[in-house]
Amino acid sequence: GMSTATGPRVVVPGEAVQAIPDSGQLRLGPGLISQDEHIVAVRSGVLRQNKSGQTWLEGRQKRYIPAEGDIVVGTITDRMGENFMVDIGGPFTALLPMLSFEGATRRNRPNLKAGDVVCARVVGAPRDMEPQLSCVDALGRGAGYGHLKEGVVVTVSTAMARAMLGSPPPAVLTALGASLQFEVAVGMNGRVWVCGASTNATILVANAITSSEFLTPTQQNTLVSRLVAQVQ
């Protein structure tokens, strides 16, 4: 079997995980394929193996389970009746009523289309049904919610999202803020919207955020310095 003394082994896509054993049964679970003489990872994750020899990759991305009060970043997929349908990465597509926007009335509805990104809060999260979202606070104000124009959305783990929403923020955000102008909206669902003063800045910030989760604060600062030096 695999040595566990070194702790869990994290693998990246394309990495040869181990040689295919000559004898015994080879049972590959999700995330792994056999290629030539090796077992190869097709996504990032932690390598696991049980006593019967089944080998699989456990993704770091735990599925997001919506909870009431969560702030989420999502992408509109459709309109149905009085609602926008929003992908927030959970088990169900979320419902966002068209009237749940600041200043929205039956005659004046937000003109959003599939592919548009919104920042919203979860106002209802029944266990086996679509969660309900709102783009206003309890007093009916937009308060930072609503349509996020321009920019890009990247996916991080829910743990990274929580760290980015925490105080103090991760070193990567502080270092980026010292060198560049950008806006960021972090969803508890692991979706992060980034919009920089230029396209280059947007891409740089997005790259820095997605690359930094498993780096120490010092490594995060070095990463940002290196990226910033490339665009200036």
PDB file of C-alpha atoms in Angstrom:
ATOM      1  CA  GLY A   1       0.000   0.000   0.000  1.00  0.00           C
ATOM      2  CA  MET A   2       0.926   3.662   0.010  1.00  0.00           C
ATOM      3  CA  SER A   3       3.080   5.086   2.749  1.00  0.00           C
ATOM      4  CA  THR A   4       1.059   7.373   4.981  1.00  0.00           C
ATOM      5  CA  ALA A   5       4.051   8.615   6.970  1.00  0.00           C
ATOM      6  CA  THR A   6       4.434  11.635   4.706  1.00  0.00           C
ATOM      7  CA  GLY A   7       0.830  12.751   5.178  1.00  0.00           C
ATOM      8  CA  PRO A   8      -1.704  13.118   2.365  1.00  0.00           C
ATOM      9  CA  ARG A   9      -0.241  13.433  -1.097  1.00  0.00           C
ATOM     10  CA  VAL A  10      -1.611  16.259  -3.196  1.00  0.00           C
ATOM     11  CA  VAL A  11      -1.447  15.702  -6.952  1.00  0.00           C
ATOM     12  CA  VAL A  12      -2.055  17.963  -9.939  1.00  0.00           C
ATOM     13  CA  PRO A  13      -3.601  17.222 -13.360  1.00  0.00           C
ATOM     14  CA  GLY A  14      -1.300  15.185 -15.613  1.00  0.00           C
ATOM     15  CA  GLU A  15       0.856  13.946 -12.739  1.00  0.00           C
ATOM     16  CA  ALA A  16       1.766  10.243 -12.785  1.00  0.00           C
ATOM     17  CA  VAL A  17       0.489   9.070  -9.430  1.00  0.00           C
ATOM     18  CA  GLN A  18       2.020   5.588  -9.272  1.00  0.00           C
ATOM     19  CA  ALA A  19       3.069   2.709 -11.493  1.00  0.00           C
ATOM     20  CA  ILE A  20       0.340   0.229 -12.390  1.00  0.00           C
ATOM     21  CA  PRO A  21       0.940  -2.850 -10.190  1.00  0.00           C
ATOM     22  CA  ASP A  22       1.844  -6.092 -12.015  1.00  0.00           C
ATOM     23  CA  SER A  23      -0.598  -8.175 -10.042  1.00  0.00           C
ATOM     24  CA  GLY A  24      -3.730  -7.671  -8.032  1.00  0.00           C
ATOM     25  CA  GLN A  25      -6.816  -5.774  -8.982  1.00  0.00           C
ATOM     26  CA  LEU A  26      -6.555  -2.175 -10.124  1.00  0.00           C
ATOM     27  CA  ARG A  27      -9.676  -0.189  -9.294  1.00  0.00           C
ATOM     28  CA  LEU A  28      -9.584   3.460 -10.210  1.00  0.00           C
ATOM     29  CA  GLY A  29     -12.079   5.866  -8.737  1.00  0.00           C
ATOM     30  CA  PRO A  30     -12.965   9.430  -9.783  1.00  0.00           C
ATOM     31  CA  GLY A  31     -10.178  11.700 -10.998  1.00  0.00           C
ATOM     32  CA  LEU A  32      -7.746   8.982 -12.108  1.00  0.00           C
ATOM     33  CA  ILE A  33      -7.049   7.266 -15.436  1.00  0.00           C
ATOM     34  CA  SER A  34      -4.497   4.656 -16.492  1.00  0.00           C
ATOM     35  CA  GLN A  35      -2.067   5.777 -19.167  1.00  0.00           C
ATOM     36  CA  ASP A  36       0.906   3.742 -20.440  1.00  0.00           C
ATOM     37  CA  GLU A  37       2.340   2.090 -17.328  1.00  0.00           C
ATOM     38  CA  HIS A  38       1.046   4.645 -14.855  1.00  0.00           C
ATOM     39  CA  ILE A  39      -1.998   5.888 -13.032  1.00  0.00           C
ATOM     40  CA  VAL A  40      -2.435   9.552 -13.980  1.00  0.00           C
ATOM     41  CA  ALA A  41      -4.442  12.278 -12.233  1.00  0.00           C
ATOM     42  CA  VAL A  42      -6.949  14.201 -14.370  1.00  0.00           C
ATOM     43  CA  ARG A  43      -7.660  16.848 -11.731  1.00  0.00           C
ATOM     44  CA  SER A  44      -6.124  18.213  -8.544  1.00  0.00           C
ATOM     45  CA  GLY A  45      -6.844  16.540  -5.259  1.00  0.00           C
ATOM     46  CA  VAL A  46      -5.607  14.362  -2.428  1.00  0.00           C
ATOM     47  CA  LEU A  47      -4.705  10.777  -3.282  1.00  0.00           C
ATOM     48  CA  ARG A  48      -6.621   8.160  -1.274  1.00  0.00           C
ATOM     49  CA  GLN A  49      -6.399   4.369  -1.269  1.00  0.00           C
ATOM     50  CA  ASN A  50      -8.363   1.815   0.735  1.00  0.00           C
ATOM     51  CA  LYS A  51      -7.399  -1.686   1.866  1.00  0.00           C
ATOM     52  CA  SER A  52      -8.908  -3.384  -1.182  1.00  0.00           C
ATOM     53  CA  GLY A  53      -6.612  -1.383  -3.450  1.00  0.00           C
ATOM     54  CA  GLN A  54      -9.176   1.081  -4.740  1.00  0.00           C
ATOM     55  CA  THR A  55      -7.421   4.352  -5.491  1.00  0.00           C
ATOM     56  CA  TRP A  56      -9.171   7.667  -5.951  1.00  0.00           C
ATOM     57  CA  LEU A  57      -8.707  11.418  -5.807  1.00  0.00           C
ATOM     58  CA  GLU A  58     -10.554  13.401  -3.204  1.00  0.00           C
ATOM     59  CA  GLY A  59     -11.202  16.871  -4.589  1.00  0.00           C
ATOM     60  CA  ARG A  60     -10.432  19.816  -2.359  1.00  0.00           C
ATOM     61  CA  GLN A  61     -13.527  21.564  -3.623  1.00  0.00           C
ATOM     62  CA  LYS A  62     -16.146  20.496  -1.130  1.00  0.00           C
ATOM     63  CA  ARG A  63     -19.547  21.031  -2.683  1.00  0.00           C
ATOM     64  CA  TYR A  64     -21.033  24.310  -1.581  1.00  0.00           C
ATOM     65  CA  ILE A  65     -24.161  23.854   0.540  1.00  0.00           C
ATOM     66  CA  PRO A  66     -26.111  27.141   0.727  1.00  0.00           C
ATOM     67  CA  ALA A  67     -26.957  28.548   4.150  1.00  0.00           C
ATOM     68  CA  GLU A  68     -29.280  31.431   4.937  1.00  0.00           C
ATOM     69  CA  GLY A  69     -27.349  34.691   5.193  1.00  0.00           C
ATOM     70  CA  ASP A  70     -24.471  33.597   2.936  1.00  0.00           C
ATOM     71  CA  ILE A  71     -23.206  36.105   0.398  1.00  0.00           C
ATOM     72  CA  VAL A  72     -22.733  34.360  -2.956  1.00  0.00           C
ATOM     73  CA  VAL A  73     -21.455  35.204  -6.426  1.00  0.00           C
ATOM     74  CA  GLY A  74     -23.422  33.470  -9.168  1.00  0.00           C
ATOM     75  CA  THR A  75     -24.080  33.413 -12.889  1.00  0.00           C
ATOM     76  CA  ILE A  76     -27.536  33.842 -14.377  1.00  0.00           C
ATOM     77  CA  THR A  77     -28.464  30.843 -16.515  1.00  0.00           C
ATOM     78  CA  ASP A  78     -32.090  31.553 -17.443  1.00  0.00           C
ATOM     79  CA  ARG A  79     -35.316  33.442 -16.724  1.00  0.00           C
ATOM     80  CA  MET A  80     -38.385  31.587 -15.528  1.00  0.00           C
ATOM     81  CA  GLY A  81     -41.585  33.454 -14.816  1.00  0.00           C
ATOM     82  CA  GLU A  82     -40.801  36.137 -12.249  1.00  0.00           C
ATOM     83  CA  ASN A  83     -37.357  34.715 -11.425  1.00  0.00           C
ATOM     84  CA  PHE A  84     -33.826  34.624 -12.706  1.00  0.00           C
ATOM     85  CA  MET A  85     -32.201  31.187 -12.374  1.00  0.00           C
ATOM     86  CA  VAL A  86     -28.688  31.487 -10.928  1.00  0.00           C
ATOM     87  CA  ASP A  87     -25.857  28.952 -10.850  1.00  0.00           C
ATOM     88  CA  ILE A  88     -24.138  29.277  -7.454  1.00  0.00           C
ATOM     89  CA  GLY A  89     -22.282  25.948  -7.579  1.00  0.00           C
ATOM     90  CA  GLY A  90     -24.619  24.230  -5.112  1.00  0.00           C
ATOM     91  CA  PRO A  91     -26.747  21.114  -5.546  1.00  0.00           C
ATOM     92  CA  PHE A  92     -29.611  23.189  -7.039  1.00  0.00           C
ATOM     93  CA  THR A  93     -29.879  26.225  -9.285  1.00  0.00           C
ATOM     94  CA  ALA A  94     -30.949  29.193  -7.149  1.00  0.00           C
ATOM     95  CA  LEU A  95     -33.984  31.424  -7.709  1.00  0.00           C
ATOM     96  CA  LEU A  96     -33.539  35.202  -7.744  1.00  0.00           C
ATOM     97  CA  PRO A  97     -36.878  37.055  -7.947  1.00  0.00           C
ATOM     98  CA  MET A  98     -36.809  39.942 -10.428  1.00  0.00           C
ATOM     99  CA  LEU A  99     -38.304  42.200  -7.760  1.00  0.00           C
ATOM    100  CA  SER A 100     -35.439  41.470  -5.316  1.00  0.00           C
ATOM    101  CA  PHE A 101     -33.326  44.334  -6.687  1.00  0.00           C
ATOM    102  CA  GLU A 102     -33.068  47.893  -5.418  1.00  0.00           C
ATOM    103  CA  GLY A 103     -35.729  50.037  -7.106  1.00  0.00           C
ATOM    104  CA  ALA A 104     -37.273  47.119  -9.009  1.00  0.00           C
ATOM    105  CA  THR A 105     -41.010  47.275  -9.712  1.00  0.00           C
ATOM    106  CA  ARG A 106     -43.306  45.207 -11.898  1.00  0.00           C
ATOM    107  CA  ARG A 107     -42.846  47.806 -14.648  1.00  0.00           C
ATOM    108  CA  ASN A 108     -39.149  48.396 -14.047  1.00  0.00           C
ATOM    109  CA  ARG A 109     -37.333  45.084 -13.847  1.00  0.00           C
ATOM    110  CA  PRO A 110     -33.594  44.532 -14.015  1.00  0.00           C
ATOM    111  CA  ASN A 111     -32.565  43.669 -17.555  1.00  0.00           C
ATOM    112  CA  LEU A 112     -30.188  40.773 -16.896  1.00  0.00           C
ATOM    113  CA  LYS A 113     -29.420  37.948 -19.288  1.00  0.00           C
ATOM    114  CA  ALA A 114     -27.784  34.518 -19.214  1.00  0.00           C
ATOM    115  CA  GLY A 115     -24.075  34.811 -18.439  1.00  0.00           C
ATOM    116  CA  ASP A 116     -24.437  37.954 -16.309  1.00  0.00           C
ATOM    117  CA  VAL A 117     -22.816  37.742 -12.868  1.00  0.00           C
ATOM    118  CA  VAL A 118     -24.553  38.818  -9.662  1.00  0.00           C
ATOM    119  CA  CYS A 119     -23.610  39.199  -6.032  1.00  0.00           C
ATOM    120  CA  ALA A 120     -26.546  38.176  -3.843  1.00  0.00           C
ATOM    121  CA  ARG A 121     -27.437  36.925  -0.401  1.00  0.00           C
ATOM    122  CA  VAL A 122     -29.146  33.644   0.374  1.00  0.00           C
ATOM    123  CA  VAL A 123     -32.514  34.386   1.999  1.00  0.00           C
ATOM    124  CA  GLY A 124     -33.910  30.858   1.946  1.00  0.00           C
ATOM    125  CA  ALA A 125     -32.063  27.538   1.868  1.00  0.00           C
ATOM    126  CA  PRO A 126     -34.471  24.588   2.107  1.00  0.00           C
ATOM    127  CA  ARG A 127     -32.595  21.297   2.097  1.00  0.00           C
ATOM    128  CA  ASP A 128     -34.017  19.600  -0.984  1.00  0.00           C
ATOM    129  CA  MET A 129     -35.116  22.575  -3.074  1.00  0.00           C
ATOM    130  CA  GLU A 130     -33.807  25.594  -4.919  1.00  0.00           C
ATOM    131  CA  PRO A 131     -32.337  28.192  -2.572  1.00  0.00           C
ATOM    132  CA  GLN A 132     -33.751  31.704  -2.863  1.00  0.00           C
ATOM    133  CA  LEU A 133     -31.528  34.736  -3.351  1.00  0.00           C
ATOM    134  CA  SER A 134     -31.994  38.477  -2.983  1.00  0.00           C
ATOM    135  CA  CYS A 135     -30.002  41.440  -4.281  1.00  0.00           C
ATOM    136  CA  VAL A 136     -31.184  43.807  -1.535  1.00  0.00           C
ATOM    137  CA  ASP A 137     -30.520  43.948   2.194  1.00  0.00           C
ATOM    138  CA  ALA A 138     -33.254  43.777   4.847  1.00  0.00           C
ATOM    139  CA  LEU A 139     -34.040  47.475   4.246  1.00  0.00           C
ATOM    140  CA  GLY A 140     -34.433  47.055   0.482  1.00  0.00           C
ATOM    141  CA  ARG A 141     -31.101  48.707  -0.385  1.00  0.00           C
ATOM    142  CA  GLY A 142     -28.661  47.409  -3.000  1.00  0.00           C
ATOM    143  CA  ALA A 143     -25.751  47.660  -0.524  1.00  0.00           C
ATOM    144  CA  GLY A 144     -23.130  46.111  -2.814  1.00  0.00           C
ATOM    145  CA  TYR A 145     -25.438  43.404  -4.156  1.00  0.00           C
ATOM    146  CA  GLY A 146     -26.634  43.160  -7.744  1.00  0.00           C
ATOM    147  CA  HIS A 147     -25.168  42.941 -11.236  1.00  0.00           C
ATOM    148  CA  LEU A 148     -21.355  42.751 -11.347  1.00  0.00           C
ATOM    149  CA  LYS A 149     -20.410  44.257 -14.696  1.00  0.00           C
ATOM    150  CA  GLU A 150     -17.166  43.594 -16.601  1.00  0.00           C
ATOM    151  CA  GLY A 151     -14.535  41.559 -14.776  1.00  0.00           C
ATOM    152  CA  VAL A 152     -14.038  37.803 -14.510  1.00  0.00           C
ATOM    153  CA  VAL A 153     -15.167  35.094 -12.107  1.00  0.00           C
ATOM    154  CA  VAL A 154     -12.709  32.542 -10.737  1.00  0.00           C
ATOM    155  CA  THR A 155     -13.386  29.544  -8.515  1.00  0.00           C
ATOM    156  CA  VAL A 156     -11.560  28.942  -5.238  1.00  0.00           C
ATOM    157  CA  SER A 157     -12.224  26.449  -2.448  1.00  0.00           C
ATOM    158  CA  THR A 158     -14.879  27.401   0.086  1.00  0.00           C
ATOM    159  CA  ALA A 159     -12.072  27.479   2.699  1.00  0.00           C
ATOM    160  CA  MET A 160     -10.145  30.036   0.620  1.00  0.00           C
ATOM    161  CA  ALA A 161     -13.325  32.108   0.179  1.00  0.00           C
ATOM    162  CA  ARG A 162     -13.819  32.189   3.958  1.00  0.00           C
ATOM    163  CA  ALA A 163     -10.187  33.262   4.432  1.00  0.00           C
ATOM    164  CA  MET A 164     -10.644  36.076   1.879  1.00  0.00           C
ATOM    165  CA  LEU A 165     -13.734  37.293   3.747  1.00  0.00           C
ATOM    166  CA  GLY A 166     -11.917  37.092   7.087  1.00  0.00           C
ATOM    167  CA  SER A 167      -9.859  39.650   8.923  1.00  0.00           C
ATOM    168  CA  PRO A 168      -6.990  40.137   8.402  1.00  0.00           C
ATOM    169  CA  PRO A 169      -7.301  39.153   4.716  1.00  0.00           C
ATOM    170  CA  PRO A 170      -4.760  36.764   3.142  1.00  0.00           C
ATOM    171  CA  ALA A 171      -1.370  38.299   2.281  1.00  0.00           C
ATOM    172  CA  VAL A 172      -2.114  37.957  -1.435  1.00  0.00           C
ATOM    173  CA  LEU A 173      -4.974  40.499  -1.236  1.00  0.00           C
ATOM    174  CA  THR A 174      -2.964  43.001   0.797  1.00  0.00           C
ATOM    175  CA  ALA A 175       0.008  42.726  -1.581  1.00  0.00           C
ATOM    176  CA  LEU A 176      -2.219  43.114  -4.657  1.00  0.00           C
ATOM    177  CA  GLY A 177      -3.972  46.125  -3.134  1.00  0.00           C
ATOM    178  CA  ALA A 178      -0.630  47.841  -2.545  1.00  0.00           C
ATOM    179  CA  SER A 179       0.284  47.668  -6.259  1.00  0.00           C
ATOM    180  CA  LEU A 180      -2.937  47.629  -8.263  1.00  0.00           C
ATOM    181  CA  GLN A 181      -6.413  49.104  -8.428  1.00  0.00           C
ATOM    182  CA  PHE A 182      -9.127  46.480  -8.545  1.00  0.00           C
ATOM    183  CA  GLU A 183     -12.484  45.490  -7.118  1.00  0.00           C
ATOM    184  CA  VAL A 184     -13.277  42.052  -5.776  1.00  0.00           C
ATOM    185  CA  ALA A 185     -16.503  40.368  -4.635  1.00  0.00           C
ATOM    186  CA  VAL A 186     -16.048  37.125  -2.718  1.00  0.00           C
ATOM    187  CA  GLY A 187     -18.861  34.581  -2.443  1.00  0.00           C
ATOM    188  CA  MET A 188     -19.017  32.024   0.373  1.00  0.00           C
ATOM    189  CA  ASN A 189     -19.712  29.591  -2.478  1.00  0.00           C
ATOM    190  CA  GLY A 190     -16.096  29.825  -3.666  1.00  0.00           C
ATOM    191  CA  ARG A 191     -16.781  32.121  -6.630  1.00  0.00           C
ATOM    192  CA  VAL A 192     -14.727  35.305  -6.710  1.00  0.00           C
ATOM    193  CA  TRP A 193     -15.452  38.196  -9.071  1.00  0.00           C
ATOM    194  CA  VAL A 194     -12.446  40.337  -9.967  1.00  0.00           C
ATOM    195  CA  CYS A 195     -12.398  43.583 -11.937  1.00  0.00           C
ATOM    196  CA  GLY A 196      -9.169  45.521 -12.421  1.00  0.00           C
ATOM    197  CA  ALA A 197      -8.484  48.965 -13.858  1.00  0.00           C
ATOM    198  CA  SER A 198      -7.271  47.199 -17.028  1.00  0.00           C
ATOM    199  CA  THR A 199      -7.720  43.757 -18.573  1.00  0.00           C
ATOM    200  CA  ASN A 200      -4.113  42.922 -17.659  1.00  0.00           C
ATOM    201  CA  ALA A 201      -4.733  43.897 -14.048  1.00  0.00           C
ATOM    202  CA  THR A 202      -7.900  41.774 -13.933  1.00  0.00           C
ATOM    203  CA  ILE A 203      -6.065  38.701 -15.238  1.00  0.00           C
ATOM    204  CA  LEU A 204      -3.127  39.280 -12.897  1.00  0.00           C
ATOM    205  CA  VAL A 205      -5.348  39.559  -9.806  1.00  0.00           C
ATOM    206  CA  ALA A 206      -7.367  36.491 -10.853  1.00  0.00           C
ATOM    207  CA  ASN A 207      -4.163  34.468 -11.389  1.00  0.00           C
ATOM    208  CA  ALA A 208      -2.668  35.563  -8.082  1.00  0.00           C
ATOM    209  CA  ILE A 209      -5.813  34.638  -6.129  1.00  0.00           C
ATOM    210  CA  THR A 210      -6.237  31.201  -7.713  1.00  0.00           C
ATOM    211  CA  SER A 211      -2.519  30.366  -7.363  1.00  0.00           C
ATOM    212  CA  SER A 212      -2.088  31.407  -3.751  1.00  0.00           C
ATOM    213  CA  GLU A 213      -4.261  29.099  -1.654  1.00  0.00           C
ATOM    214  CA  PHE A 214      -1.514  26.695  -0.590  1.00  0.00           C
ATOM    215  CA  LEU A 215       1.304  29.251  -0.351  1.00  0.00           C
ATOM    216  CA  THR A 216       2.705  30.755   2.841  1.00  0.00           C
ATOM    217  CA  PRO A 217       2.239  34.535   3.304  1.00  0.00           C
ATOM    218  CA  THR A 218       5.877  35.078   2.220  1.00  0.00           C
ATOM    219  CA  GLN A 219       5.329  32.986  -0.917  1.00  0.00           C
ATOM    220  CA  GLN A 220       2.115  34.929  -1.641  1.00  0.00           C
ATOM    221  CA  ASN A 221       4.026  38.222  -1.481  1.00  0.00           C
ATOM    222  CA  THR A 222       6.750  36.852  -3.783  1.00  0.00           C
ATOM    223  CA  LEU A 223       4.134  35.611  -6.257  1.00  0.00           C
ATOM    224  CA  VAL A 224       2.466  39.037  -6.417  1.00  0.00           C
ATOM    225  CA  SER A 225       5.818  40.852  -6.862  1.00  0.00           C
ATOM    226  CA  ARG A 226       6.704  38.518  -9.725  1.00  0.00           C
ATOM    227  CA  LEU A 227       3.331  38.946 -11.459  1.00  0.00           C
ATOM    228  CA  VAL A 228       3.296  42.739 -11.023  1.00  0.00           C
ATOM    229  CA  ALA A 229       6.831  43.016 -12.448  1.00  0.00           C
ATOM    230  CA  GLN A 230       5.599  41.285 -15.616  1.00  0.00           C
ATOM    231  CA  VAL A 231       2.892  43.852 -16.402  1.00  0.00           C
ATOM    232  CA  GLN A 232       4.695  47.056 -15.506  1.00  0.00           C
TER     233      GLN A 232
END
